[in-house]
Coordinates of C-alpha atoms in Angstrom, one line a residue:
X959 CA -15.5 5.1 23.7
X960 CA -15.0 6.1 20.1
X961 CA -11.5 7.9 19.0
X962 CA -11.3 10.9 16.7
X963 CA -9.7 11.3 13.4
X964 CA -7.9 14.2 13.0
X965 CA -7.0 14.8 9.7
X966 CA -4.3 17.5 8.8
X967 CA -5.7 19.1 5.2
X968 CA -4.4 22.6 5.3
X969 CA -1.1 22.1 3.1
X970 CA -1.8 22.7 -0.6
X971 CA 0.4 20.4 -1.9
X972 CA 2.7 22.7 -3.8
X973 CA 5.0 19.8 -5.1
X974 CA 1.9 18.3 -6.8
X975 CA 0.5 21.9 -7.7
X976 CA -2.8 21.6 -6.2
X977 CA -5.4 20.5 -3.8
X978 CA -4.5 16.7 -3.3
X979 CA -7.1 16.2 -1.2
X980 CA -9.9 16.3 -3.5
X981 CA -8.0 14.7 -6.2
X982 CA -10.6 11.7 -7.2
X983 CA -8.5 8.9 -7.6
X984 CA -10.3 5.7 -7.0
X985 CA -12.3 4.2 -9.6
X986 CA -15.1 6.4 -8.9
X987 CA -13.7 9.5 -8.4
X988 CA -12.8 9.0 -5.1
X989 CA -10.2 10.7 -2.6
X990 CA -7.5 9.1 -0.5
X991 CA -9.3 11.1 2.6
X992 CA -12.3 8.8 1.7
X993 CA -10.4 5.7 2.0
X994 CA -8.7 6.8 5.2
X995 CA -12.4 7.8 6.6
X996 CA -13.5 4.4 5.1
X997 CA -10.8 2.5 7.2
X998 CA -11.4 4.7 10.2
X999 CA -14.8 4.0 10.4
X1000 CA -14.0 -0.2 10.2
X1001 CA -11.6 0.5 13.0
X1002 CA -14.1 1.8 15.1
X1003 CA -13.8 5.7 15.1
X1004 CA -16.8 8.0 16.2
X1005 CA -15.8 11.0 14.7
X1006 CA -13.8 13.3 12.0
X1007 CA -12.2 16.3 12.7
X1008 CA -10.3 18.4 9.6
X1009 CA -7.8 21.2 9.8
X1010 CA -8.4 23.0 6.9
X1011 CA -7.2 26.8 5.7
X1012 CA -10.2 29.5 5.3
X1013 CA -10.2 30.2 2.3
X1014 CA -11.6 26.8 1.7
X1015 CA -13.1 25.5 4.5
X1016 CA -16.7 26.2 3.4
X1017 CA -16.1 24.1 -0.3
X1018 CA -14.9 21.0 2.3
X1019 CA -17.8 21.4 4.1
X1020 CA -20.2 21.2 1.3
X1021 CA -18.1 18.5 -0.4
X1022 CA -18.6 16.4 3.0
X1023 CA -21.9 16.8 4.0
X1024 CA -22.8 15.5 0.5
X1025 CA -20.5 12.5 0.4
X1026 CA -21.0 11.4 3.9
X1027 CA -24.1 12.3 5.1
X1028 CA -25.5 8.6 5.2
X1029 CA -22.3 7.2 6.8
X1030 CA -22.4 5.4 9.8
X1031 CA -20.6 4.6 12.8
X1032 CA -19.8 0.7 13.8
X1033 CA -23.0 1.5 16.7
X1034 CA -25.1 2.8 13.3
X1035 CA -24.4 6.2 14.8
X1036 CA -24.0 9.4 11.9
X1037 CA -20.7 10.0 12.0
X1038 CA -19.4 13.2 13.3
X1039 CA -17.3 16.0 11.1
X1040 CA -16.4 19.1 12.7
X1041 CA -13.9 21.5 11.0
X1042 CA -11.1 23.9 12.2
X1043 CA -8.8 26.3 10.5
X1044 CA -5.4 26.9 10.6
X1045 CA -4.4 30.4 10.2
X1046 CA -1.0 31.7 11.3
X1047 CA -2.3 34.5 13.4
X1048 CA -3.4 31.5 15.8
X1049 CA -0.6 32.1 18.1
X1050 CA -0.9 33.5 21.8
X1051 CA -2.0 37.1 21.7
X1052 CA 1.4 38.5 23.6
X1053 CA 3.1 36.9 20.4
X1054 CA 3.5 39.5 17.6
X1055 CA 3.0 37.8 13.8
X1056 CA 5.9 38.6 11.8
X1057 CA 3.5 40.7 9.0
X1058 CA 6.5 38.9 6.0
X1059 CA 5.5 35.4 7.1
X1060 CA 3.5 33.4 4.8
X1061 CA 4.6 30.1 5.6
X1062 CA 1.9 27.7 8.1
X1063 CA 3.2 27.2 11.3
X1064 CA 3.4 23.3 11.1
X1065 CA 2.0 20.1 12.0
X1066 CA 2.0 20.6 15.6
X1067 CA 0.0 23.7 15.4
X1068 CA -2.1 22.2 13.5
X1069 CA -3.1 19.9 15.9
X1070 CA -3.8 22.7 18.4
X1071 CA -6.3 23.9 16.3
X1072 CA -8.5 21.3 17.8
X1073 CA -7.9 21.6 21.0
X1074 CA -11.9 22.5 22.0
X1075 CA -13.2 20.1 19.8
X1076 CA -11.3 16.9 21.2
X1077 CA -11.8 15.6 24.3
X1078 CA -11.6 11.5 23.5
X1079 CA -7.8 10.0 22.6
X1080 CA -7.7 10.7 18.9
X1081 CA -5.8 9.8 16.1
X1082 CA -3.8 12.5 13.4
X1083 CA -3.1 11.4 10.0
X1084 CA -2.2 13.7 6.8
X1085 CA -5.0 13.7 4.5
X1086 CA -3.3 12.9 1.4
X1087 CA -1.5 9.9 2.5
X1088 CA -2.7 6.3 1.9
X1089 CA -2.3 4.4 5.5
X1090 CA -4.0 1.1 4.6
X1091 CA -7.0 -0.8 6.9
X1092 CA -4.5 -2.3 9.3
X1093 CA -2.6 0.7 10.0
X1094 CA -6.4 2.2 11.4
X1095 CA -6.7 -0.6 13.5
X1096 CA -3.6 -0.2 15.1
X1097 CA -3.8 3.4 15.9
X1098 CA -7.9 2.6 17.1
X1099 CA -6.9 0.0 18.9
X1100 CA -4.7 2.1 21.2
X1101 CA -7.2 4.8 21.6
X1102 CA -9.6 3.1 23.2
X1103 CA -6.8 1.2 25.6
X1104 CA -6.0 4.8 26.7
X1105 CA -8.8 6.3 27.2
X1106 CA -8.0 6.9 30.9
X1107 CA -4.5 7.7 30.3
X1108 CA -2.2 10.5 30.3
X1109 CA 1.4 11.1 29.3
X1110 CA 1.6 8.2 27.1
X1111 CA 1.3 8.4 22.9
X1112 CA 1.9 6.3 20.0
X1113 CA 3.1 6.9 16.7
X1114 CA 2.8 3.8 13.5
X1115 CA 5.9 3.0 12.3
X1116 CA 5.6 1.8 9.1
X1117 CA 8.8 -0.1 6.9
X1118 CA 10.8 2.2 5.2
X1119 CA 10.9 0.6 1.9
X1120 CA 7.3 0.1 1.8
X1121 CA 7.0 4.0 1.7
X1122 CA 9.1 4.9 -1.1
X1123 CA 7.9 7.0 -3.9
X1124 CA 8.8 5.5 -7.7
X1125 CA 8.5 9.3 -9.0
X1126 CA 11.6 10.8 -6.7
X1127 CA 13.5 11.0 -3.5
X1128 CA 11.3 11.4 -0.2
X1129 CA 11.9 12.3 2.9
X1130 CA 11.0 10.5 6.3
X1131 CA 12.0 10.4 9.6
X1132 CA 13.7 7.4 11.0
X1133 CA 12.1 6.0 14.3
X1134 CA 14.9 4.9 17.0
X1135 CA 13.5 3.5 20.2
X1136 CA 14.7 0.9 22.9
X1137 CA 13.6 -2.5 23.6
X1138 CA 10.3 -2.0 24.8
X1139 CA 9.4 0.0 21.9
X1140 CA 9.5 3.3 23.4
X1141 CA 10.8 6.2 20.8
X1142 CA 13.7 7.9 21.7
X1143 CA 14.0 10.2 18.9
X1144 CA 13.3 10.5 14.9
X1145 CA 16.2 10.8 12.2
X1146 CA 15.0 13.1 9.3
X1147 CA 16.5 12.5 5.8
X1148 CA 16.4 13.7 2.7
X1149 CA 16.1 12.5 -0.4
X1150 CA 15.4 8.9 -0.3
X1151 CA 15.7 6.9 -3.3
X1152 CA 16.8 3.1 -3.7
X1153 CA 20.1 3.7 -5.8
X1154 CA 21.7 1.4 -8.4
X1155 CA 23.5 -0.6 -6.1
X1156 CA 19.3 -1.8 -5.2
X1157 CA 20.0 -0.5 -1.3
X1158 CA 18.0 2.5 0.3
X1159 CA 20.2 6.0 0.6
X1160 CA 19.4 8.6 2.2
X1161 CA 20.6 12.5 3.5
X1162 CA 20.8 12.7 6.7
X1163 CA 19.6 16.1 7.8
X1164 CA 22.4 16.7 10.9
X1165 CA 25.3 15.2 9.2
X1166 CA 24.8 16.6 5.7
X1167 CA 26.1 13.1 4.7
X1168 CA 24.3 10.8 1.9
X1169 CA 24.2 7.2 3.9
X1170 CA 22.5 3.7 3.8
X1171 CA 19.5 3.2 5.5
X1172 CA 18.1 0.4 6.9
X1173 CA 15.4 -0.9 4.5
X1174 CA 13.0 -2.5 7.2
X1175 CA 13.6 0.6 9.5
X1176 CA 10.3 1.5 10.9
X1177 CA 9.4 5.2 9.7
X1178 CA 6.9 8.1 10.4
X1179 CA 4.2 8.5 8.1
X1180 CA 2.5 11.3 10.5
X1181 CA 0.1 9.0 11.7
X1182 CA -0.1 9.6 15.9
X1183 CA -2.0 8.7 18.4
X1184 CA -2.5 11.0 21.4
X1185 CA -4.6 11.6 24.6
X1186 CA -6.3 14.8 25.3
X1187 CA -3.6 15.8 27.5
X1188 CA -1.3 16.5 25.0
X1189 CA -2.6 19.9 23.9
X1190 CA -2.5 21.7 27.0
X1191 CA 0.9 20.4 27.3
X1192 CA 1.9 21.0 23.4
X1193 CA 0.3 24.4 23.7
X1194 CA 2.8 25.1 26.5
X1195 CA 5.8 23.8 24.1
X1196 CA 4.6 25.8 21.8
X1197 CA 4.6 28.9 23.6
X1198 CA 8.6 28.1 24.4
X1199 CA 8.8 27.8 20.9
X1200 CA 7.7 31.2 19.4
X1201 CA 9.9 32.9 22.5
X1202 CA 12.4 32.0 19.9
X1203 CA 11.4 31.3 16.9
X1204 CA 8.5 34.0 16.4
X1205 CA 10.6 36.1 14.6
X1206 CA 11.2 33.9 11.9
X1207 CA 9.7 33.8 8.4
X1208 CA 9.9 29.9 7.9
X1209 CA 10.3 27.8 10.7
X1210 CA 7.7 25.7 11.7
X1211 CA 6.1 23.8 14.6
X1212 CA 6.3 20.0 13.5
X1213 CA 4.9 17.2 15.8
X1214 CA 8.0 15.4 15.9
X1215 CA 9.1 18.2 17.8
X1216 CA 6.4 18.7 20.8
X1217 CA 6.8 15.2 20.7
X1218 CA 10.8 15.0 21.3
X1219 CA 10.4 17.5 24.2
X1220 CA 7.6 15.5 26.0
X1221 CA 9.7 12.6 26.0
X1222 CA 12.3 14.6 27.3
X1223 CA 9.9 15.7 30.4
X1224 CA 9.1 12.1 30.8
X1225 CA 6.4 11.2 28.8
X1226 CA 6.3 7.9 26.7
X1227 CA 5.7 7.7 23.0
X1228 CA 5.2 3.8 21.7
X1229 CA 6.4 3.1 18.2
X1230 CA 3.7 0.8 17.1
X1231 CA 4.7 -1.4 13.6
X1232 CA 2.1 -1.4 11.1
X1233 CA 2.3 -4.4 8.1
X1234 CA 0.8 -2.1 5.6
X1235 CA 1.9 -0.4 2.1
X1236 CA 2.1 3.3 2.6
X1237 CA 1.1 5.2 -1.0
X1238 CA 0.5 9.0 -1.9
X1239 CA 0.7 11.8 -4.5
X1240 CA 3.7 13.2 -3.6
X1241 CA 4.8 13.9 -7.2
X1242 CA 2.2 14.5 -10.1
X1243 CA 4.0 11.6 -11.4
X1244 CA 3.2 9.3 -8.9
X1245 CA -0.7 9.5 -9.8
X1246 CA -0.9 6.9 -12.2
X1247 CA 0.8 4.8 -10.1
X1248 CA -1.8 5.7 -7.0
X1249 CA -4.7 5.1 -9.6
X1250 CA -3.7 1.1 -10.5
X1251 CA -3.0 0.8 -6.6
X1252 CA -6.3 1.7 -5.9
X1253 CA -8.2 -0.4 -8.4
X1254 CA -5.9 -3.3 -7.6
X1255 CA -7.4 -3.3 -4.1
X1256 CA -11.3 -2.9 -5.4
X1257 CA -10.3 -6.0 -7.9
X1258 CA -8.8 -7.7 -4.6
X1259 CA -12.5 -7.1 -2.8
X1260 CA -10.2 -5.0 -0.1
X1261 CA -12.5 -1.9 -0.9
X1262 CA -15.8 -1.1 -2.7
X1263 CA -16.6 1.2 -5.5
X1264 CA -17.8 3.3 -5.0
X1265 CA -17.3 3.7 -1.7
X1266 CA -20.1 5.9 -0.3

């Protein structure tokens, strides 16, 4: 069995005032999403699945079938892309859309959006974050161990300090969990910066307070691993959440969220630690900085260039 990559590429970025994801920023040109479908493909996944917004779903499509129409599988297979849009009139029909809303509905919509195209554990990554080789092993790894399971899924921690931006504060969400590694619930704060005093401060999003955080504390990066299950039972979250919130012009359905009330119905989400760098264009100004990562780890032999 081969997993799926789902990669979540609707969001234009408005922070860095564009389309990160077909920003070229390795040596040759190259995107972020190619390094994460480079690292995918190492780590054993079959297929790629983007969630991607209409109005520019057809220039992805051409941009992939060029780039990646002599990639292979491990088993020298093509590998499969298959794409999906996001739209906010994807809701169940006895919803009515709010005609003022503009916003997305979230990540965990998102996600839904491939609910007929995904029938294989999978894995969900943003597509303009930098996850590193290890982190894809991880995540395949536990695919293909649950590839006959249900109500179990996984979500790579990754150290908190090794995801800090040098251009501003960050937000993330702080993983707690019990002894056996099994999350019990994600902190979000705001505004992450490592202050004068050289420790990590945060906002912490309940308490309004500005706080310490632990450095080595294991964070969400969005990267998730899930059986198929989960979208007939997210779907039916989801449905509990626009009873109440359908109204609104800006709330949104986040993963974290479907997640937190499967755990509460007894599922089991495993926080799996991951020893790589996290890196991304979260700020124009941090795309210098992304540009020397990336050749650094060509120079190292980590990747080629170019890399298709």
């Amino acid at each position: 069995m081969k997993p799926t990559l789902l990669v979540l590429a609707a969001g234009m970025g408005s922070r860095y005032g564009g389309l990160k994801q077909m920003d070229g920023l390795g040596p040759s040109g190259e995107t972020i999403i190619d390094y994460s479908i480079y690292d995918a493909v190492k780590a054993g996944f079959g297929k790629v699945v983007y969630i991607v917004r209409e109005y520019f779903k057809e220039q992805m499509e051409e941009l992939v079938k060029k780039k990646y129409q002599s990639v292979k599988t491990i088993d020298g297979e093509p590998l499969e892309f298959v794409f999906v849009t996001q739209e906010l009139d994807k809701i169940p029909s006895r919803f009515a859309l709010n005609p003022e809303r503009q916003k997305p509905w979230g990540t965990a919509h998102a996600v839904l959006m491939a609910k007929d195209v995904i029938h294989e554990p999978f894995a969900v990554i943003n597509g303009d974050d930098f996850y590193g080789r290890d982190s894809f092993r991880i995540i395949g790894d536990w695919c293909r161990a649950h590839e006959n399971t249900e109500g179990q899924f996984a979500i790579v921690g990754f150290q908190l300090d090794h995801t800090l931006s040098e251009s501003g504060g960050v937000s993330r969400g702080i993983c707690y969990y019990d002894s056996d590694m099994n999350l019990e619930g994600i902190a979000e704060h705001l505004n992450i910066l490592v202050e004068e005093d050289g420790a990590v401060w945060g906002d912490n999003t309940v308490t309004g307070e500005r706080v310490i955080l632990d450095a080595k504390a294991l964070c969400s990066m969005n990267m998730w691993g899930f059986t198929p299950d989960y979208f007939e039972k997210s779907y039916a979250i989801f449905e509990k959440f626009l009873e109440e919130y359908s109204s609104e012009l800006k709330k949104e359905f986040y993963i974290p969220y479907a997640v937190d009330h499967l755990i509460k119905d007894g599922d089991t989400c495993t926080v799996l630690s991951t020893p790589s760098h996290w890196f991304g264009v979260t700020f124009k100004e941090d795309r210098p900085s992304v540009v020397a990562k990336f050749a650094e780890l060509v120079e190292q032999g980590i990747y080629p260039t170019p890399l298709y």
